[in-house]
Amino acid sequence: MNWTTAIPEIFLSVAGLAILVFGVLRGRYSGPGNALVCSMLVLASFAVAAILIIGGNHGIGYNGQFTTDAFSSYAKLLILAGAALGLVLSLDYNRLEGLARFEFPVLVLLSTVGMMVMVSASSMMTLYLGLELQSLSLYVLAAFARDTLRSSEAGLKFFVLGALASGLLLYGISLVYGFSGTMDFNVLARSFADPAGVAPGLIVGVVFIVAGLAFKISAVPFHMWTPDVYEGAPTPVTGFFSTAPKVAAICLIVRLMGTPFGHLLASWQQLIVLVSIASMVLGSLAAIGQTNIKRLMAYSSIGHMGYALIGLAVGTAEGVRGVLIYMVTYVFMNAGTFACLIAMRRRGIALDKISDLSGLGRTDPMLAGWMTVFMFSMAGIPPMSGFFGKLYVFLAAVQAGMWTLAVIGVLTSVIGAYYYLRIIKVMYFDEGGEAFDRRPMSLSVVAAAAGLFTLFFFVFPAPFVGAAQAAARVLFG
Amino acid sequence: MALQAIAFYLMAAVTLGSGLAVVSARNPVHSVLFLIAAFFSAAGLFVLLGAEFLAMLLVVVYVGAVAVLFLFVVMMLDVDFAELRGGFQRYLPVGLTVGALLLIELLLVLGGWKLAPEAAVLKLSSTPGNVSNTAAIGRLLYTDYIFLFQAAGLILLVAMIGAIVLTLRDRKTSRHQVIRVQNERAVADTLLMVDAGLGAGIKTLGIYRPLVETPPQGRDPVAATELGERRS
């Protein structure tokens, strides 16, 4: 048994337990200092886990339940980066909102472990347990501001709908297991070598699994929960939701469609195409009428998932490479955007209306500048990183001859550009309100780091493209 | 064999019947009791399959913990179940139609189910010889499935953290147990032997309260009571 494949996960779990005990012993009510120390410890263990992943060996362990390869390493590093950014964003927000409790970083850490298990899953059971570990922590985080009605509502809604999605997923898994007699991804892949002999019931199972996972990436038509949960959850939690968990879920879908169901491409391709087109269209149209910026970001993330799914729908290594590059650009520009949103605070009260941004170009040119960079990137305007994400995905679609997908993608990006550019217009050309409160250092750092990455991605895309290429080859050789 | 068949049909019928009763009973407490009946007969079905450990688990966990918890919740929360079930009649036709459609579709799909020739034998005997059911499950769980077992443990931990984070509140009036202080209490600190004269009573000696001048942790005992609450 090759247990060393899971060393980063084991390390993170043990570190999480240790930090939990540490936090409890230091005293539950010892103030925000305790939460700060625990957050720092969690960030440190993320760094150690990243080193372990880079230095770790590849292979299959635990009787084929767990696998590490170039794909999983790539995804895990991205997940760790997203989770670390999300945690840094929450540091000062939680203190100001009176949410600074040491359980917060521990829950972020445990959900990160769940995400890492998800992308390394090589059996349906590992997939499910990883997914539940991640989701359960996220439900609690959504309701973390338990004294506000909206946050509790967000947590409850997320929990109920998430449980429903898990039900769909499990039903699909049971059908696949019933028709094939195995849960192991590699054995499943071998048994589908001849797609003609596959029972229709198994395809139904695949459809249920896709439905369950589409919920987790909030793709249309399973997106209903997203705007409400994004709006209700504390803003840094929303930022966290839209980065690391999205990476984990989309990488999980890619692995699932690539390894066990790789030979059934013809069966699931049209499904992914449909979901992708619907997400792009709804993401760009429904966002137009929003006045709350967190709701707007929810629809924006629905749209972005649609673009990322184009790469999967193509079903080639180029397409998956596009997905992986897209997720890198998405994580950084999203984390940066949320750093700007968390900085929206007047006289100690957090704001979330688009109109609250008016006049930001004069009162805080630095913040407005970064926000402009992120909005341009989201809209896919060169030379921002968002453009390259879209470029690689559309390129793969064109190369595979799927012109409809590419054309719809370009059209919806143009529509989507309207509401991203509107935010820039509000910041620079609308009559301004008074200045925001002085923003904490942590937000400036995240905004600047993500902004520089987004701005200068075009200078150094090679290492990311190369790593994504190597990762994609593993699944779609 | 005949006895087994009778037992199976009896318990299956009880399971289904009490399952129906759970959703149709008017009184929620009856619903929970029917749920317990359903769990018991399901446990019986497990025994028939040769899975004693699972049967025991079902009774211990579901009847012992979950159902009793439900009973507490139903009795303690003031939920108007009649109102909750108000739409039952109205939505019944639609629900039945959708359910029937789904059932037909699934039957069509599952019609292609092919059983492996050895399936009839395999379904019962996965227990290795000379080992009890419990030991066999334990061996699998702690060797082949150790990773999943630990992952499930982490999930339960998250559930526990979540429950504490979302519900535990520190009230000003709640009094925590400090074991160190309790252990360090000596007799002389708290007890005073007074020689009260016959018929005098201790009131004349001026003793109303325990001798401890500063209460443990500097907490004012009065502040922790309703009096203190009114005062602050």
PDB file of C-alpha atoms in Angstrom, chain A residues 18-235:
ATOM      1  CA  ALA A  18      -3.334  20.468  16.335  1.00  0.00           C
ATOM      2  CA  ILE A  19      -4.449  24.024  15.569  1.00  0.00           C
ATOM      3  CA  LEU A  20      -7.934  23.182  16.798  1.00  0.00           C
ATOM      4  CA  VAL A  21      -6.587  21.907  20.111  1.00  0.00           C
ATOM      5  CA  PHE A  22      -4.248  24.898  20.326  1.00  0.00           C
ATOM      6  CA  GLY A  23      -7.139  27.283  19.784  1.00  0.00           C
ATOM      7  CA  VAL A  24      -9.304  25.565  22.375  1.00  0.00           C
ATOM      8  CA  LEU A  25      -6.542  25.553  24.975  1.00  0.00           C
ATOM      9  CA  ARG A  26      -5.780  29.230  24.443  1.00  0.00           C
ATOM     10  CA  GLY A  27      -9.349  29.914  25.361  1.00  0.00           C
ATOM     11  CA  ARG A  28     -12.415  30.401  23.313  1.00  0.00           C
ATOM     12  CA  TYR A  29     -12.950  33.963  24.364  1.00  0.00           C
ATOM     13  CA  SER A  30      -9.408  35.200  24.443  1.00  0.00           C
ATOM     14  CA  GLY A  31     -10.339  37.687  21.739  1.00  0.00           C
ATOM     15  CA  PRO A  32      -9.344  38.194  18.140  1.00  0.00           C
ATOM     16  CA  GLY A  33      -5.677  37.518  18.914  1.00  0.00           C
ATOM     17  CA  ASN A  34      -6.380  33.817  19.153  1.00  0.00           C
ATOM     18  CA  ALA A  35      -8.035  33.788  15.723  1.00  0.00           C
ATOM     19  CA  LEU A  36      -5.122  35.715  14.250  1.00  0.00           C
ATOM     20  CA  VAL A  37      -2.530  33.279  15.595  1.00  0.00           C
ATOM     21  CA  CYS A  38      -4.560  30.302  14.369  1.00  0.00           C
ATOM     22  CA  SER A  39      -4.951  31.892  10.927  1.00  0.00           C
ATOM     23  CA  MET A  40      -1.203  32.397  10.718  1.00  0.00           C
ATOM     24  CA  LEU A  41      -0.631  28.767  11.715  1.00  0.00           C
ATOM     25  CA  VAL A  42      -3.076  27.622   9.032  1.00  0.00           C
ATOM     26  CA  LEU A  43      -1.320  29.765   6.429  1.00  0.00           C
ATOM     27  CA  ALA A  44       2.003  28.257   7.496  1.00  0.00           C
ATOM     28  CA  SER A  45       0.637  24.730   7.173  1.00  0.00           C
ATOM     29  CA  PHE A  46      -0.689  25.605   3.702  1.00  0.00           C
ATOM     30  CA  ALA A  47       2.852  26.617   2.764  1.00  0.00           C
ATOM     31  CA  VAL A  48       4.291  23.371   4.127  1.00  0.00           C
ATOM     32  CA  ALA A  49       1.606  21.365   2.324  1.00  0.00           C
ATOM     33  CA  ALA A  50       2.482  23.134  -0.929  1.00  0.00           C
ATOM     34  CA  ILE A  51       6.137  22.149  -0.485  1.00  0.00           C
ATOM     35  CA  LEU A  52       5.092  18.560   0.263  1.00  0.00           C
ATOM     36  CA  ILE A  53       2.973  18.512  -2.896  1.00  0.00           C
ATOM     37  CA  ILE A  54       5.796  19.824  -5.068  1.00  0.00           C
ATOM     38  CA  GLY A  55       8.232  17.310  -3.612  1.00  0.00           C
ATOM     39  CA  GLY A  56       5.733  14.458  -3.363  1.00  0.00           C
ATOM     40  CA  ASN A  57       5.805  11.306  -5.429  1.00  0.00           C
ATOM     41  CA  HIS A  58       3.172  10.451  -8.001  1.00  0.00           C
ATOM     42  CA  GLY A  59       1.275   7.200  -7.983  1.00  0.00           C
ATOM     43  CA  ILE A  60      -1.799   5.355  -6.862  1.00  0.00           C
ATOM     44  CA  GLY A  61      -2.266   4.525  -3.215  1.00  0.00           C
ATOM     45  CA  TYR A  62      -4.769   3.042  -0.769  1.00  0.00           C
ATOM     46  CA  ASN A  63      -5.949   0.213  -3.012  1.00  0.00           C
ATOM     47  CA  GLY A  64      -6.640   2.500  -5.923  1.00  0.00           C
ATOM     48  CA  GLN A  65      -8.725   4.946  -3.921  1.00  0.00           C
ATOM     49  CA  PHE A  66      -6.291   7.816  -4.089  1.00  0.00           C
ATOM     50  CA  THR A  67      -4.071   8.993  -6.886  1.00  0.00           C
ATOM     51  CA  THR A  68      -1.515  11.726  -7.312  1.00  0.00           C
ATOM     52  CA  ASP A  69      -0.291  12.858 -10.705  1.00  0.00           C
ATOM     53  CA  ALA A  70       0.676  16.071 -12.467  1.00  0.00           C
ATOM     54  CA  PHE A  71      -3.003  16.998 -12.722  1.00  0.00           C
ATOM     55  CA  SER A  72      -3.742  16.621  -9.018  1.00  0.00           C
ATOM     56  CA  SER A  73      -0.563  18.478  -8.011  1.00  0.00           C
ATOM     57  CA  TYR A  74      -1.464  21.383 -10.278  1.00  0.00           C
ATOM     58  CA  ALA A  75      -5.000  21.539  -8.921  1.00  0.00           C
ATOM     59  CA  LYS A  76      -3.882  21.231  -5.302  1.00  0.00           C
ATOM     60  CA  LEU A  77      -1.371  24.055  -5.556  1.00  0.00           C
ATOM     61  CA  LEU A  78      -4.043  26.251  -7.070  1.00  0.00           C
ATOM     62  CA  ILE A  79      -6.517  25.260  -4.332  1.00  0.00           C
ATOM     63  CA  LEU A  80      -3.967  26.070  -1.630  1.00  0.00           C
ATOM     64  CA  ALA A  81      -3.283  29.449  -3.230  1.00  0.00           C
ATOM     65  CA  GLY A  82      -6.999  30.228  -3.422  1.00  0.00           C
ATOM     66  CA  ALA A  83      -7.636  29.126   0.153  1.00  0.00           C
ATOM     67  CA  ALA A  84      -4.667  31.132   1.451  1.00  0.00           C
ATOM     68  CA  LEU A  85      -5.881  34.253  -0.347  1.00  0.00           C
ATOM     69  CA  GLY A  86      -9.383  33.735   1.025  1.00  0.00           C
ATOM     70  CA  LEU A  87      -8.055  33.341   4.546  1.00  0.00           C
ATOM     71  CA  VAL A  88      -5.936  36.505   4.312  1.00  0.00           C
ATOM     72  CA  LEU A  89      -9.001  38.391   3.083  1.00  0.00           C
ATOM     73  CA  SER A  90     -10.964  37.280   6.131  1.00  0.00           C
ATOM     74  CA  LEU A  91      -8.381  38.370   8.732  1.00  0.00           C
ATOM     75  CA  ASP A  92      -9.386  41.999   9.180  1.00  0.00           C
ATOM     76  CA  TYR A  93     -12.980  41.645   8.050  1.00  0.00           C
ATOM     77  CA  ASN A  94     -13.691  39.083  10.752  1.00  0.00           C
ATOM     78  CA  ARG A  95     -12.081  41.272  13.391  1.00  0.00           C
ATOM     79  CA  LEU A  96     -14.154  44.296  12.370  1.00  0.00           C
ATOM     80  CA  GLU A  97     -17.389  42.318  12.180  1.00  0.00           C
ATOM     81  CA  GLY A  98     -16.823  40.533  15.473  1.00  0.00           C
ATOM     82  CA  LEU A  99     -16.460  37.139  13.785  1.00  0.00           C
ATOM     83  CA  ALA A 100     -12.832  36.609  14.750  1.00  0.00           C
ATOM     84  CA  ARG A 101     -12.964  33.116  16.170  1.00  0.00           C
ATOM     85  CA  PHE A 102     -10.304  30.484  15.839  1.00  0.00           C
ATOM     86  CA  GLU A 103     -12.713  27.939  14.341  1.00  0.00           C
ATOM     87  CA  PHE A 104     -12.828  29.962  11.138  1.00  0.00           C
ATOM     88  CA  PRO A 105      -9.290  29.167   9.935  1.00  0.00           C
ATOM     89  CA  VAL A 106      -9.677  25.567  11.106  1.00  0.00           C
ATOM     90  CA  LEU A 107     -12.819  25.156   9.012  1.00  0.00           C
ATOM     91  CA  VAL A 108     -11.081  26.725   6.017  1.00  0.00           C
ATOM     92  CA  LEU A 109      -8.243  24.254   6.484  1.00  0.00           C
ATOM     93  CA  LEU A 110     -10.529  21.233   6.763  1.00  0.00           C
ATOM     94  CA  SER A 111     -12.497  22.240   3.686  1.00  0.00           C
ATOM     95  CA  THR A 112      -9.172  22.611   1.870  1.00  0.00           C
ATOM     96  CA  VAL A 113      -8.298  19.058   2.862  1.00  0.00           C
ATOM     97  CA  GLY A 114     -11.642  18.000   1.398  1.00  0.00           C
ATOM     98  CA  MET A 115     -10.874  19.783  -1.848  1.00  0.00           C
ATOM     99  CA  MET A 116      -7.454  18.163  -2.084  1.00  0.00           C
ATOM    100  CA  VAL A 117      -9.013  14.749  -1.550  1.00  0.00           C
ATOM    101  CA  MET A 118     -11.556  15.557  -4.271  1.00  0.00           C
ATOM    102  CA  VAL A 119      -8.975  16.296  -6.945  1.00  0.00           C
ATOM    103  CA  SER A 120      -6.981  13.216  -5.986  1.00  0.00           C
ATOM    104  CA  ALA A 121      -9.998  10.917  -5.885  1.00  0.00           C
ATOM    105  CA  SER A 122      -9.615   7.720  -7.806  1.00  0.00           C
ATOM    106  CA  SER A 123     -12.716   5.992  -6.537  1.00  0.00           C
ATOM    107  CA  MET A 124     -16.324   7.088  -6.233  1.00  0.00           C
ATOM    108  CA  MET A 125     -16.189   6.760  -2.454  1.00  0.00           C
ATOM    109  CA  THR A 126     -13.133   9.008  -2.136  1.00  0.00           C
ATOM    110  CA  LEU A 127     -14.848  11.484  -4.405  1.00  0.00           C
ATOM    111  CA  TYR A 128     -17.943  11.556  -2.250  1.00  0.00           C
ATOM    112  CA  LEU A 129     -16.141  11.804   1.087  1.00  0.00           C
ATOM    113  CA  GLY A 130     -13.862  14.573  -0.173  1.00  0.00           C
ATOM    114  CA  LEU A 131     -16.844  16.442  -1.518  1.00  0.00           C
ATOM    115  CA  GLU A 132     -18.756  16.136   1.756  1.00  0.00           C
ATOM    116  CA  LEU A 133     -15.779  17.217   3.849  1.00  0.00           C
ATOM    117  CA  GLN A 134     -15.471  20.300   1.684  1.00  0.00           C
ATOM    118  CA  SER A 135     -19.191  21.068   1.513  1.00  0.00           C
ATOM    119  CA  LEU A 136     -19.903  20.589   5.195  1.00  0.00           C
ATOM    120  CA  SER A 137     -17.181  23.065   6.142  1.00  0.00           C
ATOM    121  CA  LEU A 138     -18.512  25.509   3.560  1.00  0.00           C
ATOM    122  CA  TYR A 139     -22.068  25.277   4.938  1.00  0.00           C
ATOM    123  CA  VAL A 140     -20.790  26.281   8.353  1.00  0.00           C
ATOM    124  CA  LEU A 141     -18.652  29.087   6.919  1.00  0.00           C
ATOM    125  CA  ALA A 142     -21.652  30.472   5.015  1.00  0.00           C
ATOM    126  CA  ALA A 143     -23.598  30.736   8.266  1.00  0.00           C
ATOM    127  CA  PHE A 144     -20.598  31.953  10.244  1.00  0.00           C
ATOM    128  CA  ALA A 145     -22.125  35.361  10.961  1.00  0.00           C
ATOM    129  CA  ARG A 146     -24.811  33.541  12.898  1.00  0.00           C
ATOM    130  CA  ASP A 147     -26.397  36.657  14.372  1.00  0.00           C
ATOM    131  CA  THR A 148     -27.308  38.125  11.000  1.00  0.00           C
ATOM    132  CA  LEU A 149     -30.407  36.745   9.370  1.00  0.00           C
ATOM    133  CA  ARG A 150     -28.981  36.722   5.849  1.00  0.00           C
ATOM    134  CA  SER A 151     -25.944  34.697   6.779  1.00  0.00           C
ATOM    135  CA  SER A 152     -28.001  32.074   8.609  1.00  0.00           C
ATOM    136  CA  GLU A 153     -30.381  31.955   5.672  1.00  0.00           C
ATOM    137  CA  ALA A 154     -27.465  31.530   3.268  1.00  0.00           C
ATOM    138  CA  GLY A 155     -26.051  28.691   5.326  1.00  0.00           C
ATOM    139  CA  LEU A 156     -29.391  26.925   5.602  1.00  0.00           C
ATOM    140  CA  LYS A 157     -30.211  27.320   1.915  1.00  0.00           C
ATOM    141  CA  PHE A 158     -26.770  26.122   0.907  1.00  0.00           C
ATOM    142  CA  PHE A 159     -27.071  23.150   3.241  1.00  0.00           C
ATOM    143  CA  VAL A 160     -30.501  22.008   2.081  1.00  0.00           C
ATOM    144  CA  LEU A 161     -29.743  22.377  -1.624  1.00  0.00           C
ATOM    145  CA  GLY A 162     -26.273  20.918  -1.168  1.00  0.00           C
ATOM    146  CA  ALA A 163     -27.766  17.872   0.513  1.00  0.00           C
ATOM    147  CA  LEU A 164     -30.141  17.506  -2.432  1.00  0.00           C
ATOM    148  CA  ALA A 165     -27.218  17.696  -4.859  1.00  0.00           C
ATOM    149  CA  SER A 166     -25.329  15.108  -2.824  1.00  0.00           C
ATOM    150  CA  GLY A 167     -28.411  12.898  -3.077  1.00  0.00           C
ATOM    151  CA  LEU A 168     -28.423  13.195  -6.857  1.00  0.00           C
ATOM    152  CA  LEU A 169     -24.711  12.477  -6.970  1.00  0.00           C
ATOM    153  CA  LEU A 170     -25.025   9.419  -4.752  1.00  0.00           C
ATOM    154  CA  TYR A 171     -27.920   8.107  -6.797  1.00  0.00           C
ATOM    155  CA  GLY A 172     -25.819   8.457  -9.925  1.00  0.00           C
ATOM    156  CA  ILE A 173     -22.896   6.718  -8.266  1.00  0.00           C
ATOM    157  CA  SER A 174     -25.154   3.868  -7.152  1.00  0.00           C
ATOM    158  CA  LEU A 175     -26.401   3.415 -10.722  1.00  0.00           C
ATOM    159  CA  VAL A 176     -22.858   3.399 -12.099  1.00  0.00           C
ATOM    160  CA  TYR A 177     -21.815   0.927  -9.418  1.00  0.00           C
ATOM    161  CA  GLY A 178     -24.842  -1.239 -10.044  1.00  0.00           C
ATOM    162  CA  PHE A 179     -24.226  -1.470 -13.766  1.00  0.00           C
ATOM    163  CA  SER A 180     -20.463  -1.860 -13.637  1.00  0.00           C
ATOM    164  CA  GLY A 181     -19.774  -3.534 -10.293  1.00  0.00           C
ATOM    165  CA  THR A 182     -16.869  -1.269  -9.386  1.00  0.00           C
ATOM    166  CA  MET A 183     -16.144   2.174  -7.991  1.00  0.00           C
ATOM    167  CA  ASP A 184     -12.506   2.329  -9.033  1.00  0.00           C
ATOM    168  CA  PHE A 185     -11.906   4.958 -11.719  1.00  0.00           C
ATOM    169  CA  ASN A 186      -9.240   2.968 -13.553  1.00  0.00           C
ATOM    170  CA  VAL A 187     -11.258  -0.248 -13.579  1.00  0.00           C
ATOM    171  CA  LEU A 188     -14.288   1.717 -14.792  1.00  0.00           C
ATOM    172  CA  ALA A 189     -12.187   3.198 -17.597  1.00  0.00           C
ATOM    173  CA  ARG A 190     -11.087  -0.277 -18.686  1.00  0.00           C
ATOM    174  CA  SER A 191     -14.592  -1.675 -18.624  1.00  0.00           C
ATOM    175  CA  PHE A 192     -15.876   1.110 -20.880  1.00  0.00           C
ATOM    176  CA  ALA A 193     -13.208   0.513 -23.525  1.00  0.00           C
ATOM    177  CA  ASP A 194     -16.016  -0.551 -25.836  1.00  0.00           C
ATOM    178  CA  PRO A 195     -18.650   2.207 -25.485  1.00  0.00           C
ATOM    179  CA  ALA A 196     -21.196   0.265 -27.554  1.00  0.00           C
ATOM    180  CA  GLY A 197     -21.658  -2.338 -24.833  1.00  0.00           C
ATOM    181  CA  VAL A 198     -22.495   0.182 -22.122  1.00  0.00           C
ATOM    182  CA  ALA A 199     -25.974  -0.108 -20.611  1.00  0.00           C
ATOM    183  CA  PRO A 200     -28.261   2.920 -20.895  1.00  0.00           C
ATOM    184  CA  GLY A 201     -28.802   2.831 -17.128  1.00  0.00           C
ATOM    185  CA  LEU A 202     -25.152   3.607 -16.647  1.00  0.00           C
ATOM    186  CA  ILE A 203     -25.447   6.679 -18.840  1.00  0.00           C
ATOM    187  CA  VAL A 204     -28.362   7.780 -16.654  1.00  0.00           C
ATOM    188  CA  GLY A 205     -26.021   7.375 -13.693  1.00  0.00           C
ATOM    189  CA  VAL A 206     -23.435   9.575 -15.402  1.00  0.00           C
ATOM    190  CA  VAL A 207     -26.112  12.209 -15.997  1.00  0.00           C
ATOM    191  CA  PHE A 208     -27.041  12.195 -12.309  1.00  0.00           C
ATOM    192  CA  ILE A 209     -23.377  12.520 -11.323  1.00  0.00           C
ATOM    193  CA  VAL A 210     -22.911  15.461 -13.687  1.00  0.00           C
ATOM    194  CA  ALA A 211     -26.046  17.080 -12.236  1.00  0.00           C
ATOM    195  CA  GLY A 212     -24.736  16.686  -8.690  1.00  0.00           C
ATOM    196  CA  LEU A 213     -21.355  18.145  -9.578  1.00  0.00           C
ATOM    197  CA  ALA A 214     -22.833  20.942 -11.708  1.00  0.00           C
ATOM    198  CA  PHE A 215     -24.512  22.085  -8.513  1.00  0.00           C
ATOM    199  CA  LYS A 216     -21.148  22.356  -6.802  1.00  0.00           C
ATOM    200  CA  ILE A 217     -19.702  24.573  -9.539  1.00  0.00           C
ATOM    201  CA  SER A 218     -23.038  26.435  -9.726  1.00  0.00           C
ATOM    202  CA  ALA A 219     -23.537  25.789 -13.420  1.00  0.00           C
ATOM    203  CA  VAL A 220     -26.953  26.413 -14.979  1.00  0.00           C
ATOM    204  CA  PRO A 221     -29.525  24.829 -14.434  1.00  0.00           C
ATOM    205  CA  PHE A 222     -28.264  24.061 -10.918  1.00  0.00           C
ATOM    206  CA  HIS A 223     -27.266  27.614 -10.066  1.00  0.00           C
ATOM    207  CA  MET A 224     -30.323  28.788  -8.090  1.00  0.00           C
ATOM    208  CA  TRP A 225     -28.556  28.808  -4.747  1.00  0.00           C
ATOM    209  CA  THR A 226     -25.593  30.881  -5.873  1.00  0.00           C
ATOM    210  CA  PRO A 227     -26.865  34.496  -5.765  1.00  0.00           C
ATOM    211  CA  ASP A 228     -28.579  34.087  -2.397  1.00  0.00           C
ATOM    212  CA  VAL A 229     -25.668  32.318  -0.764  1.00  0.00           C
ATOM    213  CA  TYR A 230     -23.122  34.732  -2.202  1.00  0.00           C
ATOM    214  CA  GLU A 231     -25.154  37.689  -1.011  1.00  0.00           C
ATOM    215  CA  GLY A 232     -25.867  36.356   2.458  1.00  0.00           C
ATOM    216  CA  ALA A 233     -22.509  34.873   3.417  1.00  0.00           C
ATOM    217  CA  PRO A 234     -19.858  37.148   4.955  1.00  0.00           C
ATOM    218  CA  THR A 235     -17.940  38.777   2.081  1.00  0.00           C
TER     219      THR A 235
END
